[in-house]
């Protein structure tokens, strides 16, 4: 979708439809006819299509709800509804007026409108013969120039959704490596180095190797470096890249396996973030690290009860081969701590079913050893509306991760599954400020939810770009 800003005083471009937003009861004082005022009250998401006259574009009245209760999320929801309507009616060139809210800046309203439209204007139909219509061009009246940047970020979200929605047999660890390399063409600040199985073996990443053993695809360890600032400050993003999680020898039941191609949603979101910061040219330093592998079953599969050695020398007894995410992340985190001089580390991972039970598909689980980092991420979650809820790292539960045969065991046994996974990871970050975001619930929606169409959501991209933009503004 293209976007164009119509300047004040310029005549409206020719389009299929003009979207005119109204707050509830605000339509009463407008020049709409009495009959229209009867039919359209301006409730949140309410729509009414009008045909003003020959040679004039259609007019789509869009309700924003009660003005006093308005929020950016209401704008996203309303414009998402309008977008779905336009697509259904094949009205594919659209003019929209940015509504002015007393409590929000023009920039905030503009961004919310662009997000509502662009994030809804998505379909994953790569494997279908016929594709459905999408809005081609959006003209914005009264918009702030930030609209283009917001569209760029939304495009990164759609790129992430595509990666997650595609077949696991296509999006292999090597494929993720190729995507990472290709991103480097976008910016001279970005470079990639990708370790193959031989190099992973040489580096002694024993946990990543263990998880990868059952798979016929080769594991990769992807490192992207975006260096656009002279400062020493460097945020390292780590993304779980399990391209399919069968559970391994502790095989998952069929109903739990169906969507496990999305077990690389953390990796995909981090690639999306890198794509966005390249396009936005942010003057910061960011690195992305992705341990990528399949968790498959084969004669070489790693075994429950066996002990394997992590990159930092910690030995780990495998209590369950389905708790593979924390294993590959342990190697990645210790690699980052040892080699990359991180100022802070943020990992994004579809780590536990327990977080889905606790927080569902709206809110991600946030864990951190730093109150400052946790609060900045929480704030970024509120502004992007990719919300987070901080859960505690309960020290008393650490004893569950002790093993008779090794330094650690990869599972506990006493509930609090999302916390135990985070506690396991904490062992590998030493004292570096670190946050872990469990996106097992938010990575995916089984039914369409406003501007999140069914399937991959791209959760994490807008959240982390927002966080990094704030960092860039303050450095
Ligand atoms: N990839 C799964 C977590 C997951 C569950 C992601 C549901 C998306 C939706 C992870 O590797 C896993 O299997 N975790 C296990 C850990 C358990 C064996 C301790 C879980 O949560 O059941
Ligand atoms: Zn698993
Ligand atoms: Zn997994």
PDB file of N, CA and C in Angstrom, residues 124-209:
ATOM      1  N   UNK A 124      -2.535 -13.439   4.186  1.00  0.00           N
ATOM      2  CA  UNK A 124      -1.503 -14.405   3.798  1.00  0.00           C
ATOM      3  C   UNK A 124      -2.150 -15.398   2.860  1.00  0.00           C
ATOM      4  N   UNK A 125      -1.937 -15.167   1.566  1.00  0.00           N
ATOM      5  CA  UNK A 125      -2.606 -16.024   0.582  1.00  0.00           C
ATOM      6  C   UNK A 125      -1.605 -16.599  -0.410  1.00  0.00           C
ATOM      7  N   UNK A 126      -0.365 -16.754   0.067  1.00  0.00           N
ATOM      8  CA  UNK A 126       0.697 -17.255  -0.801  1.00  0.00           C
ATOM      9  C   UNK A 126       0.399 -18.624  -1.383  1.00  0.00           C
ATOM     10  N   UNK A 127      -0.368 -19.414  -0.640  1.00  0.00           N
ATOM     11  CA  UNK A 127      -0.611 -20.786  -1.089  1.00  0.00           C
ATOM     12  C   UNK A 127      -1.990 -20.952  -1.722  1.00  0.00           C
ATOM     13  N   UNK A 128      -2.634 -19.820  -2.026  1.00  0.00           N
ATOM     14  CA  UNK A 128      -3.962 -19.911  -2.644  1.00  0.00           C
ATOM     15  C   UNK A 128      -3.873 -19.530  -4.114  1.00  0.00           C
ATOM     16  N   UNK A 129      -4.786 -20.097  -4.922  1.00  0.00           N
ATOM     17  CA  UNK A 129      -4.814 -19.769  -6.352  1.00  0.00           C
ATOM     18  C   UNK A 129      -5.204 -18.311  -6.545  1.00  0.00           C
ATOM     19  N   UNK A 130      -6.245 -17.889  -5.808  1.00  0.00           N
ATOM     20  CA  UNK A 130      -6.809 -16.546  -6.005  1.00  0.00           C
ATOM     21  C   UNK A 130      -6.505 -15.700  -4.787  1.00  0.00           C
ATOM     22  N   UNK A 131      -6.210 -14.414  -4.990  1.00  0.00           N
ATOM     23  CA  UNK A 131      -6.015 -13.592  -3.798  1.00  0.00           C
ATOM     24  C   UNK A 131      -7.112 -12.536  -3.700  1.00  0.00           C
ATOM     25  N   UNK A 132      -7.399 -12.102  -2.485  1.00  0.00           N
ATOM     26  CA  UNK A 132      -8.465 -11.127  -2.254  1.00  0.00           C
ATOM     27  C   UNK A 132      -7.901  -9.714  -2.363  1.00  0.00           C
ATOM     28  N   UNK A 133      -8.774  -8.725  -2.577  1.00  0.00           N
ATOM     29  CA  UNK A 133      -8.274  -7.361  -2.794  1.00  0.00           C
ATOM     30  C   UNK A 133      -7.709  -6.700  -1.541  1.00  0.00           C
ATOM     31  N   UNK A 134      -6.718  -5.843  -1.759  1.00  0.00           N
ATOM     32  CA  UNK A 134      -6.125  -5.043  -0.678  1.00  0.00           C
ATOM     33  C   UNK A 134      -6.151  -3.584  -1.098  1.00  0.00           C
ATOM     34  N   UNK A 135      -6.213  -2.683  -0.123  1.00  0.00           N
ATOM     35  CA  UNK A 135      -6.159  -1.245  -0.432  1.00  0.00           C
ATOM     36  C   UNK A 135      -4.800  -0.937  -1.063  1.00  0.00           C
ATOM     37  N   UNK A 136      -4.854  -0.175  -2.173  1.00  0.00           N
ATOM     38  CA  UNK A 136      -3.606   0.100  -2.892  1.00  0.00           C
ATOM     39  C   UNK A 136      -2.998   1.421  -2.472  1.00  0.00           C
ATOM     40  N   UNK A 137      -3.860   2.413  -2.244  1.00  0.00           N
ATOM     41  CA  UNK A 137      -3.349   3.750  -1.983  1.00  0.00           C
ATOM     42  C   UNK A 137      -4.180   4.451  -0.916  1.00  0.00           C
ATOM     43  N   UNK A 138      -3.473   5.059   0.028  1.00  0.00           N
ATOM     44  CA  UNK A 138      -4.157   5.777   1.112  1.00  0.00           C
ATOM     45  C   UNK A 138      -3.700   7.239   1.090  1.00  0.00           C
ATOM     46  N   UNK A 139      -4.650   8.152   0.951  1.00  0.00           N
ATOM     47  CA  UNK A 139      -4.359   9.588   1.042  1.00  0.00           C
ATOM     48  C   UNK A 139      -4.795  10.054   2.416  1.00  0.00           C
ATOM     49  N   UNK A 140      -3.942  10.785   3.104  1.00  0.00           N
ATOM     50  CA  UNK A 140      -4.302  11.254   4.437  1.00  0.00           C
ATOM     51  C   UNK A 140      -4.426  12.764   4.454  1.00  0.00           C
ATOM     52  N   UNK A 141      -5.534  13.244   4.990  1.00  0.00           N
ATOM     53  CA  UNK A 141      -5.763  14.687   5.086  1.00  0.00           C
ATOM     54  C   UNK A 141      -5.526  15.108   6.538  1.00  0.00           C
ATOM     55  N   UNK A 142      -4.706  16.154   6.732  1.00  0.00           N
ATOM     56  CA  UNK A 142      -4.446  16.660   8.083  1.00  0.00           C
ATOM     57  C   UNK A 142      -3.502  15.783   8.870  1.00  0.00           C
ATOM     58  N   UNK A 143      -2.614  15.059   8.145  1.00  0.00           N
ATOM     59  CA  UNK A 143      -1.710  14.114   8.821  1.00  0.00           C
ATOM     60  C   UNK A 143      -0.361  14.732   9.147  1.00  0.00           C
ATOM     61  N   UNK A 144       0.312  14.186  10.135  1.00  0.00           N
ATOM     62  CA  UNK A 144       1.684  14.619  10.424  1.00  0.00           C
ATOM     63  C   UNK A 144       2.635  13.827   9.513  1.00  0.00           C
ATOM     64  N   UNK A 145       3.840  14.381   9.238  1.00  0.00           N
ATOM     65  CA  UNK A 145       4.765  13.691   8.333  1.00  0.00           C
ATOM     66  C   UNK A 145       5.214  12.329   8.865  1.00  0.00           C
ATOM     67  N   UNK A 146       4.993  12.068  10.165  1.00  0.00           N
ATOM     68  CA  UNK A 146       5.384  10.780  10.745  1.00  0.00           C
ATOM     69  C   UNK A 146       4.635   9.600  10.115  1.00  0.00           C
ATOM     70  N   UNK A 147       3.591   9.906   9.312  1.00  0.00           N
ATOM     71  CA  UNK A 147       2.786   8.835   8.704  1.00  0.00           C
ATOM     72  C   UNK A 147       3.663   7.853   7.918  1.00  0.00           C
ATOM     73  N   UNK A 148       4.624   8.411   7.163  1.00  0.00           N
ATOM     74  CA  UNK A 148       5.463   7.537   6.322  1.00  0.00           C
ATOM     75  C   UNK A 148       6.297   6.593   7.173  1.00  0.00           C
ATOM     76  N   UNK A 149       6.850   7.127   8.271  1.00  0.00           N
ATOM     77  CA  UNK A 149       7.663   6.278   9.161  1.00  0.00           C
ATOM     78  C   UNK A 149       6.815   5.186   9.790  1.00  0.00           C
ATOM     79  N   UNK A 150       5.613   5.568  10.183  1.00  0.00           N
ATOM     80  CA  UNK A 150       4.723   4.563  10.786  1.00  0.00           C
ATOM     81  C   UNK A 150       4.395   3.472   9.778  1.00  0.00           C
ATOM     82  N   UNK A 151       4.180   3.888   8.516  1.00  0.00           N
ATOM     83  CA  UNK A 151       3.909   2.886   7.484  1.00  0.00           C
ATOM     84  C   UNK A 151       5.112   1.943   7.333  1.00  0.00           C
ATOM     85  N   UNK A 152       6.319   2.519   7.359  1.00  0.00           N
ATOM     86  CA  UNK A 152       7.540   1.711   7.259  1.00  0.00           C
ATOM     87  C   UNK A 152       7.577   0.661   8.372  1.00  0.00           C
ATOM     88  N   UNK A 153       7.218   1.072   9.595  1.00  0.00           N
ATOM     89  CA  UNK A 153       7.230   0.129  10.728  1.00  0.00           C
ATOM     90  C   UNK A 153       6.164  -0.950  10.515  1.00  0.00           C
ATOM     91  N   UNK A 154       4.985  -0.522  10.035  1.00  0.00           N
ATOM     92  CA  UNK A 154       3.915  -1.497   9.783  1.00  0.00           C
ATOM     93  C   UNK A 154       4.348  -2.505   8.715  1.00  0.00           C
ATOM     94  N   UNK A 155       5.078  -2.017   7.705  1.00  0.00           N
ATOM     95  CA  UNK A 155       5.538  -2.942   6.662  1.00  0.00           C
ATOM     96  C   UNK A 155       6.496  -3.989   7.238  1.00  0.00           C
ATOM     97  N   UNK A 156       7.283  -3.565   8.238  1.00  0.00           N
ATOM     98  CA  UNK A 156       8.171  -4.525   8.911  1.00  0.00           C
ATOM     99  C   UNK A 156       7.350  -5.565   9.682  1.00  0.00           C
ATOM    100  N   UNK A 157       6.213  -5.124  10.249  1.00  0.00           N
ATOM    101  CA  UNK A 157       5.324  -6.070  10.950  1.00  0.00           C
ATOM    102  C   UNK A 157       4.788  -7.107   9.950  1.00  0.00           C
ATOM    103  N   UNK A 158       4.400  -6.628   8.755  1.00  0.00           N
ATOM    104  CA  UNK A 158       3.835  -7.547   7.755  1.00  0.00           C
ATOM    105  C   UNK A 158       4.904  -8.520   7.248  1.00  0.00           C
ATOM    106  N   UNK A 159       6.121  -8.027   7.155  1.00  0.00           N
ATOM    107  CA  UNK A 159       7.260  -8.872   6.763  1.00  0.00           C
ATOM    108  C   UNK A 159       7.450  -9.982   7.808  1.00  0.00           C
ATOM    109  N   UNK A 160       7.347  -9.620   9.086  1.00  0.00           N
ATOM    110  CA  UNK A 160       7.459 -10.607  10.165  1.00  0.00           C
ATOM    111  C   UNK A 160       6.316 -11.617  10.103  1.00  0.00           C
ATOM    112  N   UNK A 161       5.096 -11.106   9.881  1.00  0.00           N
ATOM    113  CA  UNK A 161       3.943 -12.023   9.777  1.00  0.00           C
ATOM    114  C   UNK A 161       4.150 -13.034   8.653  1.00  0.00           C
ATOM    115  N   UNK A 162       4.636 -12.550   7.491  1.00  0.00           N
ATOM    116  CA  UNK A 162       4.881 -13.456   6.364  1.00  0.00           C
ATOM    117  C   UNK A 162       5.843 -14.569   6.748  1.00  0.00           C
ATOM    118  N   UNK A 163       6.938 -14.185   7.420  1.00  0.00           N
ATOM    119  CA  UNK A 163       7.952 -15.183   7.802  1.00  0.00           C
ATOM    120  C   UNK A 163       7.345 -16.265   8.696  1.00  0.00           C
ATOM    121  N   UNK A 164       6.457 -15.834   9.610  1.00  0.00           N
ATOM    122  CA  UNK A 164       5.864 -16.780  10.568  1.00  0.00           C
ATOM    123  C   UNK A 164       4.784 -17.628   9.890  1.00  0.00           C
ATOM    124  N   UNK A 165       4.046 -17.021   8.959  1.00  0.00           N
ATOM    125  CA  UNK A 165       2.938 -17.741   8.326  1.00  0.00           C
ATOM    126  C   UNK A 165       3.390 -18.756   7.287  1.00  0.00           C
ATOM    127  N   UNK A 166       4.569 -18.531   6.699  1.00  0.00           N
ATOM    128  CA  UNK A 166       5.027 -19.449   5.659  1.00  0.00           C
ATOM    129  C   UNK A 166       5.312 -20.837   6.232  1.00  0.00           C
ATOM    130  N   UNK A 167       5.353 -21.821   5.330  1.00  0.00           N
ATOM    131  CA  UNK A 167       5.616 -23.204   5.737  1.00  0.00           C
ATOM    132  C   UNK A 167       6.925 -23.344   6.505  1.00  0.00           C
ATOM    133  N   UNK A 168       6.908 -24.249   7.484  1.00  0.00           N
ATOM    134  CA  UNK A 168       8.137 -24.557   8.227  1.00  0.00           C
ATOM    135  C   UNK A 168       9.170 -25.186   7.293  1.00  0.00           C
ATOM    136  N   UNK A 169       8.692 -25.899   6.284  1.00  0.00           N
ATOM    137  CA  UNK A 169       9.632 -26.519   5.348  1.00  0.00           C
ATOM    138  C   UNK A 169      10.319 -25.489   4.461  1.00  0.00           C
ATOM    139  N   UNK A 170       9.741 -24.280   4.375  1.00  0.00           N
ATOM    140  CA  UNK A 170      10.374 -23.209   3.599  1.00  0.00           C
ATOM    141  C   UNK A 170      11.275 -22.367   4.499  1.00  0.00           C
ATOM    142  N   UNK A 171      10.699 -21.967   5.633  1.00  0.00           N
ATOM    143  CA  UNK A 171      11.428 -21.073   6.542  1.00  0.00           C
ATOM    144  C   UNK A 171      12.293 -21.932   7.477  1.00  0.00           C
ATOM    145  N   UNK A 172      13.379 -22.401   6.914  1.00  0.00           N
ATOM    146  CA  UNK A 172      14.338 -23.233   7.656  1.00  0.00           C
ATOM    147  C   UNK A 172      15.392 -22.322   8.292  1.00  0.00           C
ATOM    148  N   UNK A 173      16.270 -22.845   9.141  1.00  0.00           N
ATOM    149  CA  UNK A 173      17.352 -22.015   9.670  1.00  0.00           C
ATOM    150  C   UNK A 173      18.188 -21.355   8.554  1.00  0.00           C
ATOM    151  N   UNK A 174      18.467 -22.101   7.471  1.00  0.00           N
ATOM    152  CA  UNK A 174      19.244 -21.520   6.365  1.00  0.00           C
ATOM    153  C   UNK A 174      18.482 -20.373   5.719  1.00  0.00           C
ATOM    154  N   UNK A 175      17.173 -20.549   5.580  1.00  0.00           N
ATOM    155  CA  UNK A 175      16.327 -19.507   4.993  1.00  0.00           C
ATOM    156  C   UNK A 175      16.397 -18.233   5.838  1.00  0.00           C
ATOM    157  N   UNK A 176      16.319 -18.399   7.170  1.00  0.00           N
ATOM    158  CA  UNK A 176      16.420 -17.228   8.057  1.00  0.00           C
ATOM    159  C   UNK A 176      17.770 -16.537   7.868  1.00  0.00           C
ATOM    160  N   UNK A 177      18.815 -17.350   7.687  1.00  0.00           N
ATOM    161  CA  UNK A 177      20.156 -16.804   7.435  1.00  0.00           C
ATOM    162  C   UNK A 177      20.188 -15.975   6.153  1.00  0.00           C
ATOM    163  N   UNK A 178      19.522 -16.507   5.117  1.00  0.00           N
ATOM    164  CA  UNK A 178      19.471 -15.775   3.838  1.00  0.00           C
ATOM    165  C   UNK A 178      18.700 -14.461   3.995  1.00  0.00           C
ATOM    166  N   UNK A 179      17.615 -14.513   4.756  1.00  0.00           N
ATOM    167  CA  UNK A 179      16.819 -13.296   4.993  1.00  0.00           C
ATOM    168  C   UNK A 179      17.699 -12.260   5.696  1.00  0.00           C
ATOM    169  N   UNK A 180      18.460 -12.716   6.680  1.00  0.00           N
ATOM    170  CA  UNK A 180      19.333 -11.803   7.435  1.00  0.00           C
ATOM    171  C   UNK A 180      20.366 -11.166   6.500  1.00  0.00           C
ATOM    172  N   UNK A 181      20.946 -11.990   5.637  1.00  0.00           N
ATOM    173  CA  UNK A 181      21.959 -11.467   4.698  1.00  0.00           C
ATOM    174  C   UNK A 181      21.337 -10.432   3.765  1.00  0.00           C
ATOM    175  N   UNK A 182      20.154 -10.745   3.287  1.00  0.00           N
ATOM    176  CA  UNK A 182      19.463  -9.862   2.350  1.00  0.00           C
ATOM    177  C   UNK A 182      19.158  -8.505   2.987  1.00  0.00           C
ATOM    178  N   UNK A 183      18.867  -8.524   4.293  1.00  0.00           N
ATOM    179  CA  UNK A 183      18.570  -7.261   4.984  1.00  0.00           C
ATOM    180  C   UNK A 183      19.759  -6.301   4.907  1.00  0.00           C
ATOM    181  N   UNK A 184      20.960  -6.879   4.845  1.00  0.00           N
ATOM    182  CA  UNK A 184      22.158  -6.036   4.832  1.00  0.00           C
ATOM    183  C   UNK A 184      22.230  -5.150   3.589  1.00  0.00           C
ATOM    184  N   UNK A 185      21.480  -5.524   2.553  1.00  0.00           N
ATOM    185  CA  UNK A 185      21.448  -4.675   1.350  1.00  0.00           C
ATOM    186  C   UNK A 185      20.685  -3.373   1.623  1.00  0.00           C
ATOM    187  N   UNK A 186      19.908  -3.355   2.690  1.00  0.00           N
ATOM    188  CA  UNK A 186      19.055  -2.194   3.002  1.00  0.00           C
ATOM    189  C   UNK A 186      19.825  -1.039   3.640  1.00  0.00           C
ATOM    190  N   UNK A 187      20.954  -1.345   4.288  1.00  0.00           N
ATOM    191  CA  UNK A 187      21.654  -0.282   5.010  1.00  0.00           C
ATOM    192  C   UNK A 187      23.143  -0.600   5.102  1.00  0.00           C
ATOM    193  N   UNK A 188      23.954   0.442   4.917  1.00  0.00           N
ATOM    194  CA  UNK A 188      25.403   0.219   5.015  1.00  0.00           C
ATOM    195  C   UNK A 188      25.828   0.056   6.473  1.00  0.00           C
ATOM    196  N   UNK A 189      24.919   0.363   7.407  1.00  0.00           N
ATOM    197  CA  UNK A 189      25.227   0.174   8.833  1.00  0.00           C
ATOM    198  C   UNK A 189      25.081  -1.284   9.263  1.00  0.00           C
ATOM    199  N   UNK A 190      24.472  -2.102   8.406  1.00  0.00           N
ATOM    200  CA  UNK A 190      24.126  -3.466   8.826  1.00  0.00           C
ATOM    201  C   UNK A 190      25.036  -4.515   8.197  1.00  0.00           C
ATOM    202  N   UNK A 191      25.607  -5.382   9.060  1.00  0.00           N
ATOM    203  CA  UNK A 191      26.402  -6.502   8.557  1.00  0.00           C
ATOM    204  C   UNK A 191      25.948  -7.795   9.234  1.00  0.00           C
ATOM    205  N   UNK A 192      26.176  -8.910   8.529  1.00  0.00           N
ATOM    206  CA  UNK A 192      25.712 -10.192   9.078  1.00  0.00           C
ATOM    207  C   UNK A 192      26.860 -11.179   9.156  1.00  0.00           C
ATOM    208  N   UNK A 193      26.854 -12.010  10.193  1.00  0.00           N
ATOM    209  CA  UNK A 193      27.735 -13.178  10.148  1.00  0.00           C
ATOM    210  C   UNK A 193      26.909 -14.372  10.616  1.00  0.00           C
ATOM    211  N   UNK A 194      27.037 -15.444   9.859  1.00  0.00           N
ATOM    212  CA  UNK A 194      26.160 -16.598  10.095  1.00  0.00           C
ATOM    213  C   UNK A 194      27.008 -17.845  10.283  1.00  0.00           C
ATOM    214  N   UNK A 195      26.901 -18.438  11.465  1.00  0.00           N
ATOM    215  CA  UNK A 195      27.665 -19.657  11.738  1.00  0.00           C
ATOM    216  C   UNK A 195      26.875 -20.871  11.246  1.00  0.00           C
ATOM    217  N   UNK A 196      27.569 -21.789  10.554  1.00  0.00           N
ATOM    218  CA  UNK A 196      26.905 -23.032  10.143  1.00  0.00           C
ATOM    219  C   UNK A 196      27.168 -24.118  11.189  1.00  0.00           C
ATOM    220  N   UNK A 197      26.703 -25.350  10.910  1.00  0.00           N
ATOM    221  CA  UNK A 197      26.781 -26.435  11.906  1.00  0.00           C
ATOM    222  C   UNK A 197      28.235 -26.673  12.357  1.00  0.00           C
ATOM    223  N   UNK A 198      29.149 -26.659  11.386  1.00  0.00           N
ATOM    224  CA  UNK A 198      30.562 -26.898  11.711  1.00  0.00           C
ATOM    225  C   UNK A 198      31.077 -25.860  12.701  1.00  0.00           C
ATOM    226  N   UNK A 199      30.774 -24.586  12.396  1.00  0.00           N
ATOM    227  CA  UNK A 199      31.243 -23.488  13.262  1.00  0.00           C
ATOM    228  C   UNK A 199      30.562 -23.522  14.635  1.00  0.00           C
ATOM    229  N   UNK A 200      29.296 -23.905  14.640  1.00  0.00           N
ATOM    230  CA  UNK A 200      28.558 -24.017  15.907  1.00  0.00           C
ATOM    231  C   UNK A 200      29.217 -25.091  16.780  1.00  0.00           C
ATOM    232  N   UNK A 201      29.632 -26.179  16.119  1.00  0.00           N
ATOM    233  CA  UNK A 201      30.322 -27.277  16.816  1.00  0.00           C
ATOM    234  C   UNK A 201      31.654 -26.774  17.360  1.00  0.00           C
ATOM    235  N   UNK A 202      32.373 -26.034  16.506  1.00  0.00           N
ATOM    236  CA  UNK A 202      33.688 -25.512  16.887  1.00  0.00           C
ATOM    237  C   UNK A 202      33.583 -24.558  18.078  1.00  0.00           C
ATOM    238  N   UNK A 203      32.501 -23.768  18.093  1.00  0.00           N
ATOM    239  CA  UNK A 203      32.284 -22.817  19.192  1.00  0.00           C
ATOM    240  C   UNK A 203      31.794 -23.515  20.461  1.00  0.00           C
ATOM    241  N   UNK A 204      31.474 -24.777  20.344  1.00  0.00           N
ATOM    242  CA  UNK A 204      30.991 -25.586  21.485  1.00  0.00           C
ATOM    243  C   UNK A 204      29.649 -25.074  22.037  1.00  0.00           C
ATOM    244  N   UNK A 205      28.740 -24.758  21.142  1.00  0.00           N
ATOM    245  CA  UNK A 205      27.368 -24.428  21.578  1.00  0.00           C
ATOM    246  C   UNK A 205      26.615 -25.745  21.722  1.00  0.00           C
ATOM    247  N   UNK A 206      26.888 -26.419  22.820  1.00  0.00           N
ATOM    248  CA  UNK A 206      26.412 -27.795  22.996  1.00  0.00           C
ATOM    249  C   UNK A 206      24.908 -27.944  23.097  1.00  0.00           C
ATOM    250  N   UNK A 207      24.219 -26.879  23.552  1.00  0.00           N
ATOM    251  CA  UNK A 207      22.762 -27.001  23.704  1.00  0.00           C
ATOM    252  C   UNK A 207      22.057 -26.798  22.368  1.00  0.00           C
ATOM    253  N   UNK A 208      22.505 -25.817  21.604  1.00  0.00           N
ATOM    254  CA  UNK A 208      21.945 -25.606  20.259  1.00  0.00           C
ATOM    255  C   UNK A 208      22.188 -26.861  19.409  1.00  0.00           C
ATOM    256  N   UNK A 209      23.393 -27.419  19.540  1.00  0.00           N
ATOM    257  CA  UNK A 209      23.719 -28.631  18.780  1.00  0.00           C
ATOM    258  C   UNK A 209      22.818 -29.786  19.188  1.00  0.00           C
TER     259      UNK A 209
END
